[in-house]
Structure formats: structure tokens, C-alpha cells
mmCIF file of C-alpha atoms in Angstrom:
data_model
loop_
_atom_site.group_PDB
_atom_site.id
_atom_site.type_symbol
_atom_site.label_atom_id
_atom_site.label_comp_id
_atom_site.label_asym_id
_atom_site.label_seq_id
_atom_site.Cartn_x
_atom_site.Cartn_y
_atom_site.Cartn_z
ATOM 1 C CA MET A 124 0.000 0.000 0.000
ATOM 2 C CA LYS A 125 2.802 2.373 0.928
ATOM 3 C CA ARG A 126 4.575 1.570 -2.334
ATOM 4 C CA PHE A 127 1.349 2.295 -4.273
ATOM 5 C CA LEU A 128 0.870 5.638 -2.535
ATOM 6 C CA SER A 129 4.502 6.530 -3.168
ATOM 7 C CA THR A 130 4.100 5.725 -6.867
ATOM 8 C CA VAL A 131 0.944 7.845 -7.123
ATOM 9 C CA ALA A 132 2.666 10.721 -5.347
ATOM 10 C CA ALA A 133 5.635 10.496 -7.711
ATOM 11 C CA LEU A 134 3.358 10.540 -10.774
ATOM 12 C CA LEU A 135 1.461 13.553 -9.481
ATOM 13 C CA LEU A 136 4.745 15.338 -8.860
ATOM 14 C CA MET A 137 5.918 14.559 -12.392
ATOM 15 C CA LEU A 138 2.669 15.923 -13.830
ATOM 16 C CA ALA A 139 2.947 19.084 -11.743
ATOM 17 C CA VAL A 140 6.541 19.667 -12.836
ATOM 18 C CA SER A 141 5.577 19.048 -16.480
ATOM 19 C CA ALA A 142 2.785 21.632 -16.260
ATOM 20 C CA GLN A 143 5.113 24.174 -14.681
ATOM 21 C CA ASN A 144 7.761 23.607 -17.335
ATOM 22 C CA PHE A 145 5.454 23.928 -20.336
ATOM 23 C CA GLU A 146 6.452 26.610 -22.798
ATOM 24 C CA PRO A 147 4.714 27.165 -26.141
ATOM 25 C CA ASN A 148 6.969 26.684 -29.141
ATOM 26 C CA THR A 149 6.820 26.876 -32.903
ATOM 27 C CA LYS A 150 5.833 23.210 -33.151
ATOM 28 C CA TRP A 151 3.158 23.711 -30.506
ATOM 29 C CA PRO A 152 2.214 27.428 -30.624
ATOM 30 C CA TYR A 153 -0.658 27.068 -28.199
ATOM 31 C CA LEU A 154 -1.472 28.667 -24.877
ATOM 32 C CA TYR A 155 -2.382 25.327 -23.296
ATOM 33 C CA GLU A 156 -0.134 22.305 -23.094
ATOM 34 C CA ASN A 157 -2.937 20.111 -24.430
ATOM 35 C CA PHE A 158 -6.237 20.482 -26.230
ATOM 36 C CA THR A 159 -8.650 20.669 -23.314
ATOM 37 C CA PRO A 160 -12.373 19.864 -23.067
ATOM 38 C CA GLY A 161 -14.347 23.076 -23.364
ATOM 39 C CA THR A 162 -17.549 24.715 -24.493
ATOM 40 C CA ILE A 163 -18.317 27.498 -26.967
ATOM 41 C CA TYR A 164 -21.443 29.519 -26.181
ATOM 42 C CA PHE A 165 -23.212 31.289 -29.043
ATOM 43 C CA GLU A 166 -25.985 33.828 -29.360
ATOM 44 C CA GLY A 167 -29.424 32.290 -29.050
ATOM 45 C CA ASN A 168 -28.454 29.981 -26.142
ATOM 46 C CA GLU A 169 -26.678 27.576 -28.475
ATOM 47 C CA LYS A 170 -23.472 25.837 -27.478
ATOM 48 C CA SER A 171 -20.918 23.372 -28.773
ATOM 49 C CA SER A 172 -18.414 21.215 -26.893
ATOM 50 C CA SER A 173 -15.029 20.075 -28.157
ATOM 51 C CA ASN A 174 -11.367 19.852 -27.237
ATOM 52 C CA LEU A 175 -10.135 23.443 -27.455
ATOM 53 C CA ASN A 176 -6.923 25.459 -27.422
ATOM 54 C CA ILE A 177 -5.790 29.004 -28.216
ATOM 55 C CA HIS A 178 -3.326 29.491 -31.066
ATOM 56 C CA LEU A 179 -0.887 32.256 -30.222
ATOM 57 C CA TRP A 180 -0.779 33.638 -33.752
ATOM 58 C CA GLY A 181 -3.711 36.009 -33.409
ATOM 59 C CA ASN A 182 -5.063 34.441 -30.189
ATOM 60 C CA VAL A 183 -7.705 32.542 -32.129
ATOM 61 C CA LEU A 184 -9.716 29.502 -31.085
ATOM 62 C CA HIS A 185 -8.784 26.067 -32.410
ATOM 63 C CA TYR A 186 -10.729 22.846 -31.942
ATOM 64 C CA VAL A 187 -10.321 19.195 -32.903
ATOM 65 C CA LYS A 188 -12.880 17.451 -35.100
ATOM 66 C CA ALA A 189 -13.691 13.745 -35.170
ATOM 67 C CA ASP A 190 -11.299 13.338 -38.119
ATOM 68 C CA GLY A 191 -8.393 14.196 -35.821
ATOM 69 C CA ARG A 192 -7.622 17.445 -37.603
ATOM 70 C CA ILE A 193 -7.411 20.934 -36.106
ATOM 71 C CA TYR A 194 -9.719 23.730 -37.250
ATOM 72 C CA GLN A 195 -10.123 27.409 -36.423
ATOM 73 C CA SER A 196 -13.425 28.637 -35.035
ATOM 74 C CA SER A 197 -14.942 31.881 -36.225
ATOM 75 C CA ASP A 198 -15.632 34.464 -33.537
ATOM 76 C CA GLN A 199 -18.962 35.438 -35.078
ATOM 77 C CA LYS A 200 -21.883 35.193 -32.625
ATOM 78 C CA VAL A 201 -19.586 33.667 -29.961
ATOM 79 C CA MET A 202 -20.578 35.005 -26.553
ATOM 80 C CA ARG A 203 -18.205 33.078 -24.314
ATOM 81 C CA VAL A 204 -15.639 30.276 -24.445
ATOM 82 C CA GLU A 205 -14.788 27.997 -21.540
ATOM 83 C CA ILE A 206 -11.570 25.964 -21.604
ATOM 84 C CA GLY A 207 -11.118 23.849 -18.511
ATOM 85 C CA ASN A 208 -11.688 26.229 -15.593
ATOM 86 C CA ASP A 209 -10.949 29.365 -17.635
ATOM 87 C CA ALA A 210 -13.543 31.630 -19.255
ATOM 88 C CA TYR A 211 -12.834 33.760 -22.338
ATOM 89 C CA ILE A 212 -14.551 36.231 -24.603
ATOM 90 C CA PHE A 213 -13.521 37.615 -27.966
ATOM 91 C CA SER A 214 -12.398 41.238 -27.853
ATOM 92 C CA ASP A 215 -11.030 42.841 -31.015
ATOM 93 C CA HIS A 216 -11.157 39.314 -32.535
ATOM 94 C CA LYS A 217 -8.734 37.957 -29.902
ATOM 95 C CA LEU A 218 -9.527 35.612 -27.058
ATOM 96 C CA VAL A 219 -9.039 37.280 -23.681
ATOM 97 C CA ARG A 220 -9.432 35.555 -20.328
ATOM 98 C CA ILE A 221 -11.914 36.966 -17.848
ATOM 99 C CA ILE A 222 -10.190 37.869 -14.580
ATOM 100 C CA ALA A 223 -13.017 39.719 -12.817
ATOM 101 C CA HIS A 224 -16.331 41.383 -13.548
ATOM 102 C CA GLU A 225 -18.470 44.124 -12.068
ATOM 103 C CA GLY A 226 -21.861 43.779 -13.686
ATOM 104 C CA THR A 227 -21.177 43.746 -17.418
ATOM 105 C CA ASN A 228 -17.777 45.446 -17.018
ATOM 106 C CA LEU A 229 -14.738 43.190 -17.174
ATOM 107 C CA LEU A 230 -11.062 42.956 -16.368
ATOM 108 C CA VAL A 231 -9.447 40.636 -18.922
ATOM 109 C CA GLU A 232 -6.019 39.239 -19.663
ATOM 110 C CA LEU A 233 -4.452 38.786 -23.082
ATOM 111 C CA VAL A 234 -1.483 36.403 -23.287
ATOM 112 C CA SER A 235 0.121 36.593 -26.729
ATOM 113 C CA GLY A 236 3.292 35.416 -28.416
ATOM 114 C CA ASP A 237 6.135 37.926 -28.645
ATOM 115 C CA PHE A 238 7.008 37.208 -32.261
ATOM 116 C CA ASP A 239 8.774 40.555 -32.644
ATOM 117 C CA ALA A 240 11.260 39.490 -29.970
ATOM 118 C CA MET A 241 11.822 36.187 -31.763
ATOM 119 C CA ARG A 242 12.420 37.943 -35.057
ATOM 120 C CA SER A 243 14.884 40.420 -33.559
ATOM 121 C CA SER A 244 16.815 37.607 -31.892
ATOM 122 C CA GLY A 245 17.677 36.254 -35.352
ATOM 123 C CA GLY A 246 17.110 32.917 -37.025
ATOM 124 C CA GLY A 247 14.024 31.378 -38.452
ATOM 125 C CA ALA A 248 11.397 29.384 -36.605
ATOM 126 C CA TYR A 249 10.572 25.746 -37.046
ATOM 127 C CA GLY A 250 7.196 24.167 -37.665
ATOM 128 C CA SER A 251 4.923 22.509 -40.185
ATOM 129 C CA SER A 252 4.555 24.063 -43.610
ATOM 130 C CA LEU A 253 1.650 26.398 -44.304
ATOM 131 C CA ASN A 254 -0.361 26.921 -47.460
ATOM 132 C CA SER A 255 -2.753 29.719 -46.492
ATOM 133 C CA SER A 256 -2.599 33.508 -46.638
ATOM 134 C CA ALA A 257 -1.562 33.345 -42.992
ATOM 135 C CA SER A 258 1.471 31.401 -44.162
ATOM 136 C CA ARG A 259 2.638 34.333 -46.276
ATOM 137 C CA ASP A 260 2.170 36.709 -43.346
ATOM 138 C CA LEU A 261 4.231 34.461 -41.116
ATOM 139 C CA SER A 262 6.913 33.898 -43.724
ATOM 140 C CA SER A 263 7.411 37.637 -44.031
ATOM 141 C CA LEU A 264 8.408 37.573 -40.354
ATOM 142 C CA GLY A 265 10.623 34.527 -40.759
ATOM 143 C CA PHE A 266 8.206 32.128 -39.053
ATOM 144 C CA ASP A 267 6.562 28.879 -40.001
ATOM 145 C CA LEU A 268 4.207 27.879 -37.186
ATOM 146 C CA GLY A 269 2.437 24.609 -36.602
ATOM 147 C CA GLY A 270 -1.277 24.363 -35.961
ATOM 148 C CA MET A 271 -2.409 26.109 -39.147
ATOM 149 C CA ASP A 272 -4.166 24.904 -42.290
ATOM 150 C CA HIS A 273 -6.027 21.938 -40.710
ATOM 151 C CA PRO A 274 -3.021 19.886 -39.496
ATOM 152 C CA GLU A 275 -3.408 16.469 -37.921
ATOM 153 C CA LEU A 276 -3.246 16.618 -34.136
ATOM 154 C CA GLY A 277 -1.418 13.291 -33.954
ATOM 155 C CA LEU A 278 1.430 14.527 -36.157
ATOM 156 C CA MET A 279 1.764 17.718 -34.151
ATOM 157 C CA LEU A 280 1.934 15.754 -30.915
ATOM 158 C CA GLN A 281 4.834 13.709 -32.278
ATOM 159 C CA GLU A 282 6.886 16.894 -32.823
ATOM 160 C CA LYS A 283 5.472 18.812 -29.871
ATOM 161 C CA GLN A 284 8.783 19.262 -28.068
ATOM 162 C CA ASP A 285 10.942 20.099 -31.096
ATOM 163 C CA GLY A 286 10.144 23.744 -31.774
ATOM 164 C CA ARG A 287 11.693 27.034 -30.822
ATOM 165 C CA THR A 288 10.316 28.580 -27.619
ATOM 166 C CA ILE A 289 7.802 31.391 -28.073
ATOM 167 C CA PRO A 290 8.164 34.121 -25.421
ATOM 168 C CA LEU A 291 4.890 35.422 -24.033
ATOM 169 C CA ILE A 292 3.547 38.897 -23.316
ATOM 170 C CA THR A 293 0.758 39.440 -20.778
ATOM 171 C CA ARG A 294 -1.430 42.516 -21.099
ATOM 172 C CA TYR A 295 -4.523 43.552 -19.162
ATOM 173 C CA TYR A 296 -7.569 45.427 -20.414
ATOM 174 C CA PHE A 297 -10.805 46.758 -19.022
ATOM 175 C CA ILE A 298 -13.948 46.272 -21.061
ATOM 176 C CA ILE A 299 -16.395 48.999 -20.064
ATOM 177 C CA GLY A 300 -19.686 49.251 -21.917
ATOM 178 C CA GLY A 301 -18.220 47.109 -24.678
ATOM 179 C CA GLN A 302 -15.181 49.393 -25.083
ATOM 180 C CA GLN A 303 -11.703 47.917 -24.626
ATOM 181 C CA ILE A 304 -9.372 50.086 -22.528
ATOM 182 C CA GLU A 305 -5.718 49.451 -21.766
ATOM 183 C CA ALA A 306 -5.325 48.698 -18.066
ATOM 184 C CA THR A 307 -2.620 51.307 -17.655
ATOM 185 C CA LYS A 308 -2.617 54.695 -15.967
ATOM 186 C CA LYS A 309 -2.475 56.420 -19.334
ATOM 187 C CA GLY A 310 -5.275 54.308 -20.756
ATOM 188 C CA VAL A 311 -7.585 54.892 -17.818
ATOM 189 C CA GLU A 312 -6.854 58.625 -17.657
ATOM 190 C CA LYS A 313 -7.786 58.924 -21.320
ATOM 191 C CA PHE A 314 -11.001 56.986 -20.755
ATOM 192 C CA VAL A 315 -12.261 58.981 -17.749
ATOM 193 C CA GLY A 316 -11.359 62.337 -19.316
ATOM 194 C CA ASP A 317 -11.426 65.660 -17.516
ATOM 195 C CA ASP A 318 -14.735 65.047 -15.749
ATOM 196 C CA ARG A 319 -13.344 62.358 -13.453
ATOM 197 C CA ALA A 320 -9.644 63.198 -13.605
ATOM 198 C CA ASP A 321 -9.476 64.535 -10.038
ATOM 199 C CA ALA A 322 -11.477 61.632 -8.644
ATOM 200 C CA LEU A 323 -9.196 59.161 -10.430
ATOM 201 C CA LYS A 324 -6.071 60.860 -9.135
ATOM 202 C CA GLN A 325 -7.354 60.695 -5.559
ATOM 203 C CA PHE A 326 -8.457 57.080 -5.998
ATOM 204 C CA LEU A 327 -5.052 55.995 -7.289
ATOM 205 C CA LYS A 328 -3.350 57.763 -4.404
ATOM 206 C CA ASP A 329 -5.641 56.344 -1.710
ATOM 207 C CA ASN A 330 -5.408 52.784 -3.005
ATOM 208 C CA LYS A 331 -1.730 52.799 -4.018
ATOM 209 C CA VAL A 332 -2.631 51.128 -7.296
ATOM 210 C CA LYS A 333 -0.001 48.873 -8.843
ATOM 211 C CA TRP A 334 -0.763 48.506 -12.527
ATOM 212 C CA LYS A 335 0.821 45.061 -12.866
ATOM 213 C CA LYS A 336 -1.098 43.542 -9.950
ATOM 214 C CA GLU A 337 -4.484 41.962 -10.618
ATOM 215 C CA GLU A 338 -5.739 42.891 -7.133
ATOM 216 C CA SER A 339 -5.142 46.567 -7.889
ATOM 217 C CA LEU A 340 -6.696 46.317 -11.334
ATOM 218 C CA ILE A 341 -9.849 44.819 -9.841
ATOM 219 C CA GLN A 342 -10.082 47.909 -7.616
ATOM 220 C CA VAL A 343 -9.757 50.127 -10.674
ATOM 221 C CA LEU A 344 -12.483 48.107 -12.398
ATOM 222 C CA ARG A 345 -14.832 48.885 -9.525
ATOM 223 C CA PHE A 346 -13.934 52.574 -9.719
ATOM 224 C CA LEU A 347 -14.660 52.676 -13.442
ATOM 225 C CA GLY A 348 -18.043 51.066 -12.901
ATOM 226 C CA GLN A 349 -19.181 53.710 -10.442
#
């Protein structure tokens, strides 16, 4: 029994370490380490379930069909996307994760690939060949990413660890009345304008807002909703 428990504990530790060590790469340019069961909610109370992931080129939604191939979902009429325990919406045609909400106002997170940094570091990227217009866009940057043009999931999994690491950028936004606002001091000052400038200044001072901390941004979200 003790040996069994020790084996289980070791496996759980290995899985935890694997999850912590996951980094998207040009053979697996996805936000999640695996395609994960999820649900897409559409207008009209319609929904669809599939194994989902977010491709970092454009932060678009990919899903796996019964034929084992990967397809991109349109964002038209999509109200919400759930992947595992995470909830997303489309904003400016990109999937952003919901961090907090106050009524219909949201604080969201956008995690995207820093392809400019990869390009400036020199060298091309590795990945499956592309045959779409997106392929030409990527080639102009020196990249050739996997996960495009309906590839087979099984083939991608075989080469999953062989690509060049994609660095990530995390940005936060407020969505107020359907308008996307950068979650920065400059972005918020521009949004509130002169009418609430003094109130914002006092609020930031009283709450010692740190613009890179989610706890502080949630406070700002509440202020904006007042």
C-alpha cells in the first residue's frame, strides 16, 4: 500500500513539474499544453463542446474534429468560451481571459506570443509548412508555425517538443460598456477624461494602485463602474 501511494505521489509530482515547465513553441504554438475539453457559447443559447486550445498567432480559437484534424473557429456570434476552468470572450477578434467582472464590465487578460522578440533575436522558426494567406504573413516575419491549415493533431503531438520557444507577453484590459481600454494609468486617464480626472487621481493615491497587480486592477475596475 505504501509503495502504491509513493508511486501515485511520484506521478502527481511529475505531472505538476511538467505543467510548470510547459512553454509554447513553434511546433506547438498554443497557450495550453494540451487540447482541453471546453464549451463554446453562441448567441441564441446555443453551445458546442469540443477539445479546445488558443493558437498564439492572433489568439484565435482552435478545436479538434472527429477526423483528428485541427480547425479554427470563427468568432462570429460567440458570446463566451470555456476551456477547462478558464472563461474567455472575444475582444477585437482575440480571445481574452476573464479575470473579474463588475456587472457587465470586465477585467481581462491577453497572453500573446512575442514574435517581434523572436524575429529580432535572429534565425528562423521551425514548424509545419503552411499553405494559407496566414502562411505568407508568417513567412514575411521569418516564421513557419504549426497548428495552421487543418493539421493532424497526432502529427503535431509527435513533434510537440521540437520547436523554438515562443516568449509570451501578458497585457490587461478593461472592457467597459463594450469598449476595450488598456489597463494602464495612461489608458484609464484617457477613458475617464477631464470630468473624473481629479477623482481618479485621488483614488489611485488612496489605493496605491499597482498597474501590474491583478488585485489593484480589480479595484480600478470597480472605480470605473461607479
